[in-house]
Amino acid sequence: MRKFYFVQILVVSLLLCSACSENKGDVAGGITDIDHSITLAGRVVDDAGNAVAAARVVAYIDNSISVVDSIETVSDKQGKYELVVSDSVGDLVMLYAEAESLCALANPKFQENNDLQISKKKSLKGNIDGAESGYVRIKGTSLTAKISKDGSFDFAGVPSSEGLVLQYVQDDAAIASYSISTADSSDAIILPTFIEKHLSMDGGEMVYDNDSTLAENVEYVDGISGKAILLKPGQFIDLGTLDPTSGDFTISLWTKWNGVNENHQILVAQRSYWSDSTSKFQWHFERTNSVFAVMKSAPKEPVEITFGDSSIVPVGEWSFLTLVSKDHHISMFVNGEQVGETSEFTANQLDASVPFRIGGDEISTETWDGAIDEVQIESVARDAEWIKSAWQSGRENL
């Protein structure tokens, strides 16, 4: 059973809406505040750039689980529209427009202006590696698609959008968000695989000894929620050829570190061996300079980004460590707070797949010295607010 260390509680009632449909619905109230408001204004146009008059335009307020409020208008003869919403919900707004069978959906955060280009709907297919249940919804709509056991999902018709946001939802919690574009010329869109891998240390992990055989003796200890794994020297958790490094990613885990020893200690290693052609990157405690770092091999000399010395991670107590890569810039967080600087870093790009391992690598002496629990790997860059919330939720179990 999957465990998550953050919970989102719904405190608002569900307002049903229907994207790309003929149902107009009532306008919900409560999202305007004249003294603290923002104006969303733009034009509704067709694929040729012509103004569309009398188009229905809606600002949907979406909390990542459902649409909770809305306000709407219609475009004038020049295709212009204007909507006023409270600035307190500005980050939750999705703009929707429809005219006859054509529609558009836009996230104002991703737009230079708020023009809405309506066009016909498209089919959309995708896959979330690591997901076996739950559903995917399109933010700002009532469109949902059930996730199959192989992680796949399928939408029959979605709006064309540069800033469409997919929400992965499970057990009434928004697990992840993925920003995509459906604005290309294709009528059928197949997305790259998203990653949402979670290891709750429930006995289903693939723990290997250094000779690449399954470990016969795996030690489980008390974790932050249930059990954690305390790897023995030479062991590591193997995730096959999982590869989150093609875009943004977040790796997070809880650990009770035993501190510095005489060796390097691996948190994450994506490599077959330490060479340009067989390694992508690793996140570790580097014993030579006594620093936490991400590193990759390079033809002339290794590329290393350091975050701080051994003092940044407490010894003998549970800590929440997070590594975030956004737009090829890497950051590390400890217990909800950033340590060191955000620096440019791109993992090596290889022609062949290489192993992704937690807590160790092919060198028997580089095992992480401490208990590991609640490992999560995602193809989305979590922000500082999410990281702090995850840490606060997790420590409530301590």
mmCIF file of C-alpha atoms in Angstrom:
data_model
loop_
_atom_site.group_PDB
_atom_site.id
_atom_site.type_symbol
_atom_site.label_atom_id
_atom_site.label_comp_id
_atom_site.label_asym_id
_atom_site.label_seq_id
_atom_site.Cartn_x
_atom_site.Cartn_y
_atom_site.Cartn_z
ATOM 1 C CA MET A 1 0.000 0.000 0.000
ATOM 2 C CA ARG A 2 1.398 3.399 -0.938
ATOM 3 C CA LYS A 3 1.989 5.878 1.867
ATOM 4 C CA PHE A 4 2.275 9.613 1.482
ATOM 5 C CA TYR A 5 3.590 12.067 4.011
ATOM 6 C CA PHE A 6 1.380 14.941 3.128
ATOM 7 C CA VAL A 7 -2.395 15.247 3.243
ATOM 8 C CA GLN A 8 -4.597 17.769 1.545
ATOM 9 C CA ILE A 9 -7.979 18.243 3.251
ATOM 10 C CA LEU A 10 -10.826 19.554 1.193
ATOM 11 C CA VAL A 11 -12.585 22.357 3.011
ATOM 12 C CA VAL A 12 -14.719 23.502 0.122
ATOM 13 C CA SER A 13 -17.650 21.933 -1.664
ATOM 14 C CA LEU A 14 -17.355 20.658 -5.198
ATOM 15 C CA LEU A 15 -18.738 22.779 -7.992
ATOM 16 C CA LEU A 16 -19.266 20.659 -11.070
ATOM 17 C CA CYS A 17 -18.222 22.156 -14.377
ATOM 18 C CA SER A 18 -17.899 20.723 -17.835
ATOM 19 C CA ALA A 19 -15.113 21.670 -20.218
ATOM 20 C CA CYS A 20 -15.793 21.701 -23.936
ATOM 21 C CA SER A 21 -19.498 21.027 -23.461
ATOM 22 C CA GLU A 22 -22.796 22.687 -24.123
ATOM 23 C CA ASN A 23 -23.619 22.948 -20.397
ATOM 24 C CA LYS A 24 -23.310 26.589 -19.430
ATOM 25 C CA GLY A 25 -23.914 26.232 -15.669
ATOM 26 C CA ASP A 26 -24.502 28.946 -13.148
ATOM 27 C CA VAL A 27 -21.921 31.482 -12.163
ATOM 28 C CA ALA A 28 -20.589 30.807 -8.678
ATOM 29 C CA GLY A 29 -19.936 33.715 -6.391
ATOM 30 C CA GLY A 30 -17.368 34.659 -3.827
ATOM 31 C CA ILE A 31 -14.189 35.123 -5.868
ATOM 32 C CA THR A 32 -14.257 38.850 -6.370
ATOM 33 C CA ASP A 33 -12.991 41.461 -3.943
ATOM 34 C CA ILE A 34 -12.974 44.964 -5.355
ATOM 35 C CA ASP A 35 -10.338 46.233 -2.934
ATOM 36 C CA HIS A 36 -7.957 43.326 -3.596
ATOM 37 C CA SER A 37 -8.575 42.210 -7.140
ATOM 38 C CA ILE A 38 -6.807 41.488 -10.408
ATOM 39 C CA THR A 39 -8.208 41.951 -13.904
ATOM 40 C CA LEU A 40 -7.847 39.230 -16.535
ATOM 41 C CA ALA A 41 -8.435 40.706 -19.986
ATOM 42 C CA GLY A 42 -7.761 39.506 -23.513
ATOM 43 C CA ARG A 43 -9.319 38.405 -26.789
ATOM 44 C CA VAL A 44 -10.971 35.228 -28.009
ATOM 45 C CA VAL A 45 -9.767 34.304 -31.501
ATOM 46 C CA ASP A 46 -10.022 31.334 -33.845
ATOM 47 C CA ASP A 47 -7.170 29.387 -35.468
ATOM 48 C CA ALA A 48 -6.861 32.067 -38.151
ATOM 49 C CA GLY A 49 -6.566 34.823 -35.562
ATOM 50 C CA ASN A 50 -10.021 36.242 -36.253
ATOM 51 C CA ALA A 51 -12.010 37.704 -33.373
ATOM 52 C CA VAL A 52 -14.769 35.478 -31.981
ATOM 53 C CA ALA A 53 -17.790 37.362 -30.658
ATOM 54 C CA ALA A 54 -20.215 36.021 -28.024
ATOM 55 C CA ALA A 55 -17.805 33.334 -26.838
ATOM 56 C CA ARG A 56 -18.354 32.128 -23.287
ATOM 57 C CA VAL A 57 -15.286 32.916 -21.159
ATOM 58 C CA VAL A 58 -14.875 31.510 -17.643
ATOM 59 C CA ALA A 59 -12.297 31.960 -14.898
ATOM 60 C CA TYR A 60 -12.320 28.671 -12.982
ATOM 61 C CA ILE A 61 -10.790 28.574 -9.512
ATOM 62 C CA ASP A 62 -9.151 25.170 -9.109
ATOM 63 C CA ASN A 63 -7.508 23.812 -5.947
ATOM 64 C CA SER A 64 -5.840 20.852 -7.752
ATOM 65 C CA ILE A 65 -8.588 18.459 -6.628
ATOM 66 C CA SER A 66 -11.611 20.160 -8.168
ATOM 67 C CA VAL A 67 -13.073 23.384 -9.465
ATOM 68 C CA VAL A 68 -14.330 25.248 -6.391
ATOM 69 C CA ASP A 69 -15.611 28.504 -7.855
ATOM 70 C CA SER A 70 -15.992 30.402 -11.118
ATOM 71 C CA ILE A 71 -16.951 33.675 -12.738
ATOM 72 C CA GLU A 72 -17.854 34.140 -16.389
ATOM 73 C CA THR A 73 -18.605 36.619 -19.146
ATOM 74 C CA VAL A 74 -18.947 36.702 -22.948
ATOM 75 C CA SER A 75 -16.652 38.277 -25.517
ATOM 76 C CA ASP A 76 -17.753 41.431 -27.363
ATOM 77 C CA LYS A 77 -17.805 42.045 -31.137
ATOM 78 C CA GLN A 78 -14.000 42.466 -31.186
ATOM 79 C CA GLY A 79 -13.557 39.230 -29.258
ATOM 80 C CA LYS A 80 -12.536 41.146 -26.132
ATOM 81 C CA TYR A 81 -13.403 40.025 -22.619
ATOM 82 C CA GLU A 82 -12.619 41.084 -19.069
ATOM 83 C CA LEU A 83 -12.910 39.210 -15.778
ATOM 84 C CA VAL A 84 -12.117 40.463 -12.278
ATOM 85 C CA VAL A 85 -11.039 38.007 -9.568
ATOM 86 C CA SER A 86 -9.637 38.344 -6.073
ATOM 87 C CA ASP A 87 -5.845 38.410 -5.976
ATOM 88 C CA SER A 88 -6.034 35.822 -3.184
ATOM 89 C CA VAL A 89 -6.995 33.183 -5.772
ATOM 90 C CA GLY A 90 -4.799 34.449 -8.590
ATOM 91 C CA ASP A 91 -2.517 31.394 -8.585
ATOM 92 C CA LEU A 92 -5.527 29.050 -8.788
ATOM 93 C CA VAL A 93 -7.149 30.544 -11.893
ATOM 94 C CA MET A 94 -7.580 28.712 -15.197
ATOM 95 C CA LEU A 95 -9.185 30.512 -18.146
ATOM 96 C CA TYR A 96 -11.617 28.669 -20.393
ATOM 97 C CA ALA A 97 -13.422 29.786 -23.564
ATOM 98 C CA GLU A 98 -15.917 28.068 -25.823
ATOM 99 C CA ALA A 99 -17.934 28.898 -28.911
ATOM 100 C CA GLU A 100 -20.045 26.199 -30.508
ATOM 101 C CA SER A 101 -17.842 23.056 -30.716
ATOM 102 C CA LEU A 102 -14.541 24.903 -30.282
ATOM 103 C CA CYS A 103 -12.828 25.638 -26.968
ATOM 104 C CA ALA A 104 -9.603 26.729 -25.321
ATOM 105 C CA LEU A 105 -8.009 26.410 -21.888
ATOM 106 C CA ALA A 106 -5.149 28.546 -20.582
ATOM 107 C CA ASN A 107 -3.125 28.991 -17.440
ATOM 108 C CA PRO A 108 -2.445 32.731 -17.021
ATOM 109 C CA LYS A 109 0.862 31.913 -15.326
ATOM 110 C CA PHE A 110 2.188 30.527 -18.619
ATOM 111 C CA GLN A 111 0.920 33.287 -20.928
ATOM 112 C CA GLU A 112 2.360 36.619 -22.020
ATOM 113 C CA ASN A 113 -1.219 37.802 -22.477
ATOM 114 C CA ASN A 114 -4.622 36.300 -21.828
ATOM 115 C CA ASP A 115 -5.724 35.803 -25.421
ATOM 116 C CA LEU A 116 -7.608 32.544 -25.912
ATOM 117 C CA GLN A 117 -7.398 30.738 -29.262
ATOM 118 C CA ILE A 118 -10.282 28.306 -29.596
ATOM 119 C CA SER A 119 -9.967 25.167 -31.715
ATOM 120 C CA LYS A 120 -11.271 21.611 -31.881
ATOM 121 C CA LYS A 121 -10.622 19.099 -29.144
ATOM 122 C CA LYS A 122 -7.803 16.530 -29.232
ATOM 123 C CA SER A 123 -7.195 13.069 -27.839
ATOM 124 C CA LEU A 124 -4.492 12.687 -25.205
ATOM 125 C CA LYS A 125 -2.678 9.585 -23.929
ATOM 126 C CA GLY A 126 -0.001 9.286 -21.285
ATOM 127 C CA ASN A 127 1.630 7.102 -18.660
ATOM 128 C CA ILE A 128 2.834 7.644 -15.093
ATOM 129 C CA ASP A 129 5.629 5.239 -14.181
ATOM 130 C CA GLY A 130 4.955 4.093 -10.628
ATOM 131 C CA ALA A 131 1.213 4.808 -10.576
ATOM 132 C CA GLU A 132 -1.220 1.898 -10.303
ATOM 133 C CA SER A 133 -4.437 3.606 -9.246
ATOM 134 C CA GLY A 134 -6.111 6.988 -8.879
ATOM 135 C CA TYR A 135 -6.913 9.286 -11.747
ATOM 136 C CA VAL A 136 -5.608 12.171 -13.808
ATOM 137 C CA ARG A 137 -7.629 15.347 -14.169
ATOM 138 C CA ILE A 138 -7.174 18.443 -16.305
ATOM 139 C CA LYS A 139 -6.958 21.487 -14.088
ATOM 140 C CA GLY A 140 -9.755 23.976 -14.666
ATOM 141 C CA THR A 141 -12.172 21.358 -16.017
ATOM 142 C CA SER A 142 -14.209 18.349 -14.922
ATOM 143 C CA LEU A 143 -12.270 16.099 -17.317
ATOM 144 C CA THR A 144 -10.789 13.028 -15.612
ATOM 145 C CA ALA A 145 -9.179 9.774 -16.765
ATOM 146 C CA LYS A 146 -8.725 6.695 -14.608
ATOM 147 C CA ILE A 147 -5.177 5.360 -14.261
ATOM 148 C CA SER A 148 -4.791 1.715 -15.271
ATOM 149 C CA LYS A 149 -2.596 -0.736 -13.382
ATOM 150 C CA ASP A 150 0.194 -0.167 -15.924
ATOM 151 C CA GLY A 151 0.090 3.590 -15.218
ATOM 152 C CA SER A 152 -1.585 4.559 -18.488
ATOM 153 C CA PHE A 153 -4.437 7.053 -18.916
ATOM 154 C CA ASP A 154 -6.469 8.242 -21.888
ATOM 155 C CA PHE A 155 -8.569 11.354 -22.606
ATOM 156 C CA ALA A 156 -10.936 11.309 -25.568
ATOM 157 C CA GLY A 157 -11.025 15.095 -25.969
ATOM 158 C CA VAL A 158 -9.086 17.937 -24.364
ATOM 159 C CA PRO A 159 -8.743 21.648 -25.182
ATOM 160 C CA SER A 160 -5.801 22.977 -27.139
ATOM 161 C CA SER A 161 -3.528 24.759 -24.684
ATOM 162 C CA GLU A 162 0.060 25.927 -24.223
ATOM 163 C CA GLY A 163 -0.306 25.686 -20.451
ATOM 164 C CA LEU A 164 -2.534 22.692 -19.792
ATOM 165 C CA VAL A 165 -1.954 21.222 -16.322
ATOM 166 C CA LEU A 166 -2.472 17.549 -15.538
ATOM 167 C CA GLN A 167 -3.151 16.662 -11.898
ATOM 168 C CA TYR A 168 -2.413 13.163 -10.625
ATOM 169 C CA VAL A 169 -4.890 12.476 -7.790
ATOM 170 C CA GLN A 170 -5.006 9.526 -5.411
ATOM 171 C CA ASP A 171 -7.017 9.076 -2.222
ATOM 172 C CA ASP A 172 -8.295 12.671 -2.428
ATOM 173 C CA ALA A 173 -4.727 14.039 -2.465
ATOM 174 C CA ALA A 174 -3.055 15.875 -5.349
ATOM 175 C CA ILE A 175 0.110 13.812 -5.737
ATOM 176 C CA ALA A 176 1.726 15.667 -8.648
ATOM 177 C CA SER A 177 1.143 18.286 -11.337
ATOM 178 C CA TYR A 178 2.515 18.146 -14.882
ATOM 179 C CA SER A 179 2.475 21.166 -17.190
ATOM 180 C CA ILE A 180 2.161 20.211 -20.846
ATOM 181 C CA SER A 181 1.241 21.686 -24.215
ATOM 182 C CA THR A 182 -1.541 20.404 -26.463
ATOM 183 C CA ALA A 183 -1.218 23.300 -28.897
ATOM 184 C CA ASP A 184 0.597 21.515 -31.730
ATOM 185 C CA SER A 185 -1.047 20.584 -35.021
ATOM 186 C CA SER A 186 -1.673 16.955 -34.124
ATOM 187 C CA ASP A 187 -5.202 15.771 -33.304
ATOM 188 C CA ALA A 188 -3.827 12.875 -31.220
ATOM 189 C CA ILE A 189 -1.160 13.598 -28.611
ATOM 190 C CA ILE A 190 0.975 10.964 -26.866
ATOM 191 C CA LEU A 191 2.898 12.315 -23.885
ATOM 192 C CA PRO A 192 6.312 11.183 -22.652
ATOM 193 C CA THR A 193 6.205 8.978 -19.561
ATOM 194 C CA PHE A 194 5.907 10.819 -16.258
ATOM 195 C CA ILE A 195 7.624 9.387 -13.182
ATOM 196 C CA GLU A 196 5.959 9.082 -9.806
ATOM 197 C CA LYS A 197 7.899 6.428 -7.909
ATOM 198 C CA HIS A 198 7.345 5.973 -4.173
ATOM 199 C CA LEU A 199 9.145 3.547 -1.855
ATOM 200 C CA SER A 200 7.460 3.178 1.518
ATOM 201 C CA MET A 201 9.796 0.374 2.676
ATOM 202 C CA ASP A 202 6.984 -2.140 3.004
ATOM 203 C CA GLY A 203 9.042 -5.130 1.888
ATOM 204 C CA GLY A 204 8.528 -4.752 -1.840
ATOM 205 C CA GLU A 205 11.859 -3.005 -2.515
ATOM 206 C CA MET A 206 14.496 -4.686 -4.664
ATOM 207 C CA VAL A 207 17.558 -4.707 -2.394
ATOM 208 C CA TYR A 208 20.756 -6.050 -3.932
ATOM 209 C CA ASP A 209 24.143 -6.982 -2.612
ATOM 210 C CA ASN A 210 27.192 -5.570 -4.318
ATOM 211 C CA ASP A 211 27.560 -8.662 -6.527
ATOM 212 C CA SER A 212 24.184 -7.739 -8.130
ATOM 213 C CA THR A 213 22.326 -10.634 -6.518
ATOM 214 C CA LEU A 214 19.173 -10.117 -4.466
ATOM 215 C CA ALA A 215 20.036 -9.574 -0.819
ATOM 216 C CA GLU A 216 18.978 -12.451 1.409
ATOM 217 C CA ASN A 217 19.286 -10.411 4.589
ATOM 218 C CA VAL A 218 17.575 -6.993 4.582
ATOM 219 C CA GLU A 219 17.362 -5.109 7.863
ATOM 220 C CA TYR A 220 14.186 -3.156 8.608
ATOM 221 C CA VAL A 221 14.022 -0.668 11.476
ATOM 222 C CA ASP A 222 11.394 1.750 12.759
ATOM 223 C CA GLY A 223 10.815 4.545 10.224
ATOM 224 C CA ILE A 224 8.839 7.753 10.210
ATOM 225 C CA SER A 225 5.770 5.793 9.148
ATOM 226 C CA GLY A 226 6.045 2.031 9.495
ATOM 227 C CA LYS A 227 9.422 0.554 8.652
ATOM 228 C CA ALA A 228 12.640 1.910 7.140
ATOM 229 C CA ILE A 229 15.598 0.116 5.577
ATOM 230 C CA LEU A 230 19.066 0.133 7.122
ATOM 231 C CA LEU A 231 21.318 -0.988 4.279
ATOM 232 C CA LYS A 232 24.245 -3.209 5.111
ATOM 233 C CA PRO A 233 27.679 -2.431 3.601
ATOM 234 C CA GLY A 234 27.635 -3.195 -0.120
ATOM 235 C CA GLN A 235 23.816 -3.138 -0.431
ATOM 236 C CA PHE A 236 21.638 -0.774 -2.455
ATOM 237 C CA ILE A 237 17.997 -0.418 -3.520
ATOM 238 C CA ASP A 238 17.668 -1.001 -7.249
ATOM 239 C CA LEU A 239 15.069 0.826 -9.390
ATOM 240 C CA GLY A 240 16.152 -0.639 -12.721
ATOM 241 C CA THR A 241 16.648 1.879 -15.515
ATOM 242 C CA LEU A 242 14.339 4.537 -14.088
ATOM 243 C CA ASP A 243 15.436 7.883 -15.572
ATOM 244 C CA PRO A 244 13.912 11.125 -14.261
ATOM 245 C CA THR A 245 16.687 13.359 -15.649
ATOM 246 C CA SER A 246 15.244 14.137 -19.096
ATOM 247 C CA GLY A 247 13.468 17.163 -17.601
ATOM 248 C CA ASP A 248 12.596 18.611 -14.205
ATOM 249 C CA PHE A 249 12.674 16.196 -11.274
ATOM 250 C CA THR A 250 12.473 15.969 -7.483
ATOM 251 C CA ILE A 251 14.044 13.267 -5.312
ATOM 252 C CA SER A 252 13.095 13.249 -1.647
ATOM 253 C CA LEU A 253 13.684 10.857 1.231
ATOM 254 C CA TRP A 254 13.790 10.590 5.005
ATOM 255 C CA THR A 255 16.979 9.376 6.651
ATOM 256 C CA LYS A 256 18.450 8.875 10.118
ATOM 257 C CA TRP A 257 22.113 9.403 9.293
ATOM 258 C CA ASN A 258 24.909 7.841 11.339
ATOM 259 C CA GLY A 259 27.320 10.517 10.180
ATOM 260 C CA VAL A 260 30.724 10.609 8.535
ATOM 261 C CA ASN A 261 32.779 7.450 8.109
ATOM 262 C CA GLU A 262 35.908 6.710 6.072
ATOM 263 C CA ASN A 263 34.061 6.389 2.742
ATOM 264 C CA HIS A 264 31.885 8.253 0.257
ATOM 265 C CA GLN A 265 28.191 7.656 0.970
ATOM 266 C CA ILE A 266 25.676 7.453 -1.868
ATOM 267 C CA LEU A 267 22.148 8.794 -1.568
ATOM 268 C CA VAL A 268 21.293 8.320 -5.271
ATOM 269 C CA ALA A 269 23.458 6.995 -8.100
ATOM 270 C CA GLN A 270 22.432 6.743 -11.742
ATOM 271 C CA ARG A 271 25.421 4.958 -13.229
ATOM 272 C CA SER A 272 26.977 1.651 -14.191
ATOM 273 C CA TYR A 273 30.449 2.848 -13.327
ATOM 274 C CA TRP A 274 32.212 6.161 -12.737
ATOM 275 C CA SER A 275 32.932 7.115 -16.355
ATOM 276 C CA ASP A 276 31.637 9.528 -18.981
ATOM 277 C CA SER A 277 29.901 6.804 -20.943
ATOM 278 C CA THR A 278 28.249 4.869 -18.086
ATOM 279 C CA SER A 279 27.157 7.459 -15.507
ATOM 280 C CA LYS A 280 24.550 10.225 -15.515
ATOM 281 C CA PHE A 281 24.867 11.746 -12.026
ATOM 282 C CA GLN A 282 24.967 10.972 -8.318
ATOM 283 C CA TRP A 283 23.902 12.667 -5.081
ATOM 284 C CA HIS A 284 26.135 11.798 -2.145
ATOM 285 C CA PHE A 285 28.250 12.749 0.813
ATOM 286 C CA GLU A 286 31.733 13.182 -0.615
ATOM 287 C CA ARG A 287 34.297 12.124 2.001
ATOM 288 C CA THR A 288 37.410 13.677 0.415
ATOM 289 C CA ASN A 289 36.168 17.249 0.899
ATOM 290 C CA SER A 290 33.550 16.336 3.520
ATOM 291 C CA VAL A 291 30.612 17.871 1.594
ATOM 292 C CA PHE A 292 27.158 16.962 0.338
ATOM 293 C CA ALA A 293 27.173 17.257 -3.441
ATOM 294 C CA VAL A 294 25.789 16.250 -6.809
ATOM 295 C CA MET A 295 28.426 15.151 -9.284
ATOM 296 C CA LYS A 296 28.912 13.758 -12.764
ATOM 297 C CA SER A 297 31.940 12.480 -14.601
ATOM 298 C CA ALA A 298 33.360 14.538 -17.463
ATOM 299 C CA PRO A 299 36.163 14.064 -20.024
ATOM 300 C CA LYS A 300 38.605 16.456 -18.346
ATOM 301 C CA GLU A 301 37.550 16.514 -14.691
ATOM 302 C CA PRO A 302 34.382 15.721 -12.691
ATOM 303 C CA VAL A 303 31.651 18.343 -12.416
ATOM 304 C CA GLU A 304 30.639 18.820 -8.783
ATOM 305 C CA ILE A 305 28.036 21.076 -7.156
ATOM 306 C CA THR A 306 28.435 21.275 -3.381
ATOM 307 C CA PHE A 307 25.741 22.281 -0.889
ATOM 308 C CA GLY A 308 27.494 22.261 2.470
ATOM 309 C CA ASP A 309 29.591 20.219 4.870
ATOM 310 C CA SER A 310 28.493 17.364 7.113
ATOM 311 C CA SER A 311 26.855 19.759 9.571
ATOM 312 C CA ILE A 312 23.901 20.465 7.250
ATOM 313 C CA VAL A 313 22.384 17.007 7.938
ATOM 314 C CA PRO A 314 21.761 16.138 11.614
ATOM 315 C CA VAL A 315 23.247 12.887 12.925
ATOM 316 C CA GLY A 316 21.143 10.358 14.794
ATOM 317 C CA GLU A 317 17.752 11.927 14.077
ATOM 318 C CA TRP A 318 15.272 11.747 11.229
ATOM 319 C CA SER A 319 15.832 14.367 8.509
ATOM 320 C CA PHE A 320 14.013 15.110 5.263
ATOM 321 C CA LEU A 321 16.408 15.519 2.312
ATOM 322 C CA THR A 322 15.243 16.847 -1.058
ATOM 323 C CA LEU A 323 17.048 17.365 -4.371
ATOM 324 C CA VAL A 324 15.264 19.497 -6.986
ATOM 325 C CA SER A 325 16.250 20.037 -10.609
ATOM 326 C CA LYS A 326 14.318 22.785 -12.409
ATOM 327 C CA ASP A 327 15.313 24.043 -15.859
ATOM 328 C CA HIS A 328 18.704 22.329 -15.386
ATOM 329 C CA HIS A 329 19.393 24.143 -12.115
ATOM 330 C CA ILE A 330 19.869 22.016 -9.013
ATOM 331 C CA SER A 331 19.027 22.734 -5.350
ATOM 332 C CA MET A 332 19.184 20.769 -2.103
ATOM 333 C CA PHE A 333 16.897 21.128 0.924
ATOM 334 C CA VAL A 334 17.229 19.752 4.454
ATOM 335 C CA ASN A 335 14.136 19.711 6.681
ATOM 336 C CA GLY A 336 12.290 22.142 4.451
ATOM 337 C CA GLU A 337 15.097 24.703 4.145
ATOM 338 C CA GLN A 338 17.431 25.203 1.198
ATOM 339 C CA VAL A 339 21.112 24.543 1.890
ATOM 340 C CA GLY A 340 23.805 26.051 -0.339
ATOM 341 C CA GLU A 341 23.072 27.792 -3.618
ATOM 342 C CA THR A 342 20.991 26.855 -6.656
ATOM 343 C CA SER A 343 23.475 26.048 -9.427
ATOM 344 C CA GLU A 344 23.349 25.097 -13.094
ATOM 345 C CA PHE A 345 23.671 21.347 -13.514
ATOM 346 C CA THR A 346 22.654 18.880 -16.228
ATOM 347 C CA ALA A 347 23.083 15.137 -15.882
ATOM 348 C CA ASN A 348 25.161 13.391 -18.528
ATOM 349 C CA GLN A 349 23.129 12.377 -21.567
ATOM 350 C CA LEU A 350 23.852 8.778 -22.516
ATOM 351 C CA ASP A 351 22.898 6.590 -25.464
ATOM 352 C CA ALA A 352 22.306 3.571 -23.214
ATOM 353 C CA SER A 353 20.247 3.134 -20.039
ATOM 354 C CA VAL A 354 22.087 2.772 -16.727
ATOM 355 C CA PRO A 355 20.951 1.560 -13.289
ATOM 356 C CA PHE A 356 19.206 3.910 -10.857
ATOM 357 C CA ARG A 357 20.097 3.010 -7.268
ATOM 358 C CA ILE A 358 19.237 4.351 -3.826
ATOM 359 C CA GLY A 359 21.739 4.194 -0.977
ATOM 360 C CA GLY A 360 24.684 2.701 -2.840
ATOM 361 C CA ASP A 361 26.375 1.855 -6.135
ATOM 362 C CA GLU A 362 28.676 -0.730 -7.667
ATOM 363 C CA ILE A 363 31.423 0.052 -5.124
ATOM 364 C CA SER A 364 30.879 -1.962 -1.948
ATOM 365 C CA THR A 365 32.261 0.679 0.420
ATOM 366 C CA GLU A 366 29.962 3.542 -0.701
ATOM 367 C CA THR A 367 26.718 2.443 0.990
ATOM 368 C CA TRP A 368 24.735 5.173 2.776
ATOM 369 C CA ASP A 369 25.287 4.810 6.520
ATOM 370 C CA GLY A 370 21.852 5.335 7.989
ATOM 371 C CA ALA A 371 18.183 4.314 7.799
ATOM 372 C CA ILE A 372 16.213 5.350 4.697
ATOM 373 C CA ASP A 373 12.442 5.774 4.456
ATOM 374 C CA GLU A 374 9.755 7.260 2.190
ATOM 375 C CA VAL A 375 11.789 7.687 -0.990
ATOM 376 C CA GLN A 376 9.933 9.612 -3.693
ATOM 377 C CA ILE A 377 11.124 10.316 -7.256
ATOM 378 C CA GLU A 378 9.038 12.559 -9.500
ATOM 379 C CA SER A 379 9.354 14.161 -12.914
ATOM 380 C CA VAL A 380 8.224 17.490 -11.525
ATOM 381 C CA ALA A 381 10.199 20.235 -9.760
ATOM 382 C CA ARG A 382 8.644 20.760 -6.326
ATOM 383 C CA ASP A 383 8.739 24.282 -4.937
ATOM 384 C CA ALA A 384 9.953 25.388 -1.501
ATOM 385 C CA GLU A 385 6.409 25.585 -0.121
ATOM 386 C CA TRP A 386 5.666 21.955 -1.057
ATOM 387 C CA ILE A 387 8.979 20.771 0.398
ATOM 388 C CA LYS A 388 8.388 22.525 3.719
ATOM 389 C CA SER A 389 4.823 21.174 3.873
ATOM 390 C CA ALA A 390 6.048 17.619 3.192
ATOM 391 C CA TRP A 391 8.651 17.918 5.946
ATOM 392 C CA GLN A 392 6.131 19.306 8.440
ATOM 393 C CA SER A 393 3.628 16.541 7.608
ATOM 394 C CA GLY A 394 6.264 13.836 7.934
ATOM 395 C CA ARG A 395 7.641 14.957 11.264
ATOM 396 C CA GLU A 396 4.165 14.715 12.803
ATOM 397 C CA ASN A 397 4.745 10.945 12.724
ATOM 398 C CA LEU A 398 7.980 11.173 14.729
#
